[in-house]
Amino acid sequence: MSVEVLDGATILSFVEDEEAFSEFIAERFNNLDKNHDGILSYSEMLKELQGLRVFDTHFGIDVKTDPNEVSRVYSSIFIQFDRNSNGTVDLEEFKQEMKEMMMAMANGLGFLPIQMVLEENSFLRKAVDRELKYYSI
């Protein structure tokens, strides 16, 4: 983990860079696709969903949450990814939902810089790395 400064423009720029964004999405998708069948099942996506840390609400301290509630939340997030409701997520569905999530984050952050702790290989970390590379040229 590292502490970085970013804003909505950092995320927006990463999402709009079709080549960089698509490359990262494909890499992430392939890492999740454990059986290499080109689609993600709920169980394959569960690790990614857990990585969203939707229940991490107290400055990095996990809060005990009802397992049924956790299951309902993860299921509803998976349904958002499964746009054609066939019970699996293909690369295009994954890319579209990740793009929407990243755009929502960018809009939520706005254009005033904030300091955040970022996990290695996270989407936000990749966006910051891309921006740092761009401006160091």
Coordinates of C-alpha atoms in Angstrom, one line a residue:
M1 CA 0.0 0.0 0.0
S2 CA 1.1 3.5 -0.6
V3 CA -0.3 7.0 0.0
E4 CA -0.9 9.0 -3.2
V5 CA -2.6 12.2 -4.2
L6 CA -5.3 11.9 -6.9
D7 CA -8.4 13.5 -8.2
G8 CA -11.3 12.8 -10.5
A9 CA -9.2 13.8 -13.5
T10 CA -6.6 11.1 -12.7
I11 CA -9.3 8.4 -12.9
L12 CA -11.1 10.0 -15.9
S13 CA -7.8 10.2 -17.9
F14 CA -7.1 6.5 -17.2
V15 CA -10.6 5.3 -18.2
E16 CA -10.4 7.5 -21.4
D17 CA -7.1 6.0 -22.4
E18 CA -8.7 3.0 -24.2
E19 CA -5.4 1.1 -24.7
A20 CA -4.2 1.4 -21.1
F21 CA -7.7 0.8 -19.6
S22 CA -8.5 -2.2 -21.8
E23 CA -5.0 -3.7 -21.1
F24 CA -5.5 -3.5 -17.4
I25 CA -9.1 -4.8 -17.6
A26 CA -8.0 -7.8 -19.7
E27 CA -5.2 -8.5 -17.2
R28 CA -7.5 -8.3 -14.2
F29 CA -10.2 -10.4 -15.9
N30 CA -7.7 -13.1 -16.9
N31 CA -6.3 -13.2 -13.3
L32 CA -9.9 -13.7 -12.0
D33 CA -10.8 -16.4 -14.6
K34 CA -9.2 -19.3 -12.8
N35 CA -10.5 -22.0 -15.1
H36 CA -9.6 -19.9 -18.2
D37 CA -13.0 -20.4 -19.9
G38 CA -13.3 -16.7 -20.9
I39 CA -16.2 -16.0 -18.4
L40 CA -16.3 -15.3 -14.7
S41 CA -18.6 -17.2 -12.4
Y42 CA -19.8 -15.7 -9.1
S43 CA -17.2 -17.7 -7.2
E44 CA -14.4 -16.5 -9.5
M45 CA -15.5 -12.9 -9.0
L46 CA -16.0 -13.2 -5.2
K47 CA -12.4 -12.3 -4.5
E48 CA -12.6 -9.2 -6.6
L49 CA -15.9 -8.2 -4.9
Q50 CA -14.4 -8.7 -1.5
G51 CA -11.5 -6.5 -2.6
L52 CA -14.0 -3.6 -3.0
R53 CA -14.2 -3.6 0.8
V54 CA -17.8 -2.3 0.9
F55 CA -18.0 -3.2 4.6
D56 CA -14.7 -1.4 5.6
T57 CA -16.2 1.6 7.2
H58 CA -14.0 2.5 10.2
F59 CA -10.7 3.7 8.8
G60 CA -9.4 0.3 7.8
I61 CA -10.9 -1.7 10.7
D62 CA -13.4 -4.3 9.5
V63 CA -16.8 -4.3 11.2
K64 CA -18.6 -7.5 12.0
T65 CA -21.4 -7.7 9.5
D66 CA -24.3 -10.2 9.2
P67 CA -23.2 -12.9 6.7
N68 CA -26.6 -12.9 5.0
E69 CA -26.2 -9.1 4.4
V70 CA -22.7 -9.7 3.0
S71 CA -24.0 -12.4 0.7
R72 CA -26.9 -10.2 -0.5
V73 CA -24.6 -7.2 -1.2
Y74 CA -22.0 -9.3 -3.1
S75 CA -24.8 -11.0 -5.1
S76 CA -26.3 -7.6 -6.1
I77 CA -22.9 -6.3 -7.2
F78 CA -22.4 -9.5 -9.3
I79 CA -25.8 -8.9 -10.9
Q80 CA -24.7 -5.4 -11.9
F81 CA -21.7 -7.0 -13.8
D82 CA -23.9 -9.7 -15.3
R83 CA -25.6 -7.4 -17.8
N84 CA -27.3 -10.2 -19.8
S85 CA -28.4 -12.1 -16.7
N86 CA -26.9 -15.4 -17.8
G87 CA -25.2 -16.1 -14.5
T88 CA -21.7 -15.3 -15.7
V89 CA -19.6 -12.2 -16.6
D90 CA -17.7 -12.0 -19.9
L91 CA -14.8 -9.6 -20.6
E92 CA -17.0 -6.9 -22.2
E93 CA -19.5 -6.9 -19.3
F94 CA -16.6 -6.7 -16.8
K95 CA -15.1 -3.8 -18.8
Q96 CA -18.3 -1.9 -19.1
E97 CA -19.2 -2.2 -15.4
M98 CA -15.6 -1.3 -14.3
K99 CA -15.7 1.7 -16.5
E100 CA -19.0 2.9 -15.0
M101 CA -17.6 2.3 -11.5
M102 CA -14.5 4.2 -12.2
M103 CA -16.4 7.1 -13.8
A104 CA -18.7 7.2 -10.7
M105 CA -15.5 7.4 -8.5
A106 CA -14.1 10.2 -10.7
N107 CA -17.4 12.2 -10.5
G108 CA -17.5 11.6 -6.7
L109 CA -14.0 12.8 -6.1
G110 CA -14.3 15.9 -8.3
F111 CA -11.2 17.8 -9.3
L112 CA -9.8 18.8 -5.9
P113 CA -6.8 16.6 -5.1
I114 CA -7.2 14.2 -2.1
Q115 CA -4.7 11.9 -0.5
M116 CA -5.6 8.2 -0.4
V117 CA -4.0 4.9 0.6
L118 CA -3.9 2.7 -2.5
E119 CA -3.4 -1.0 -2.7
E120 CA -0.9 -2.3 -5.2
N121 CA -2.4 -3.4 -8.5
S122 CA -5.7 -1.7 -7.7
F123 CA -7.5 0.3 -10.4
L124 CA -6.8 3.5 -8.7
R125 CA -3.1 2.6 -8.3
K126 CA -2.9 2.0 -12.0
A127 CA -4.6 5.3 -12.8
V128 CA -2.0 7.1 -10.6
D129 CA 0.9 5.2 -12.1
R130 CA -0.3 6.1 -15.6
E131 CA -0.5 9.8 -14.7
L132 CA 2.9 9.8 -13.1
K133 CA 4.4 8.1 -16.1
Y134 CA 2.7 10.6 -18.4
Y135 CA 3.9 13.7 -16.5
S136 CA 7.5 12.4 -16.1
I137 CA 8.1 12.3 -19.8

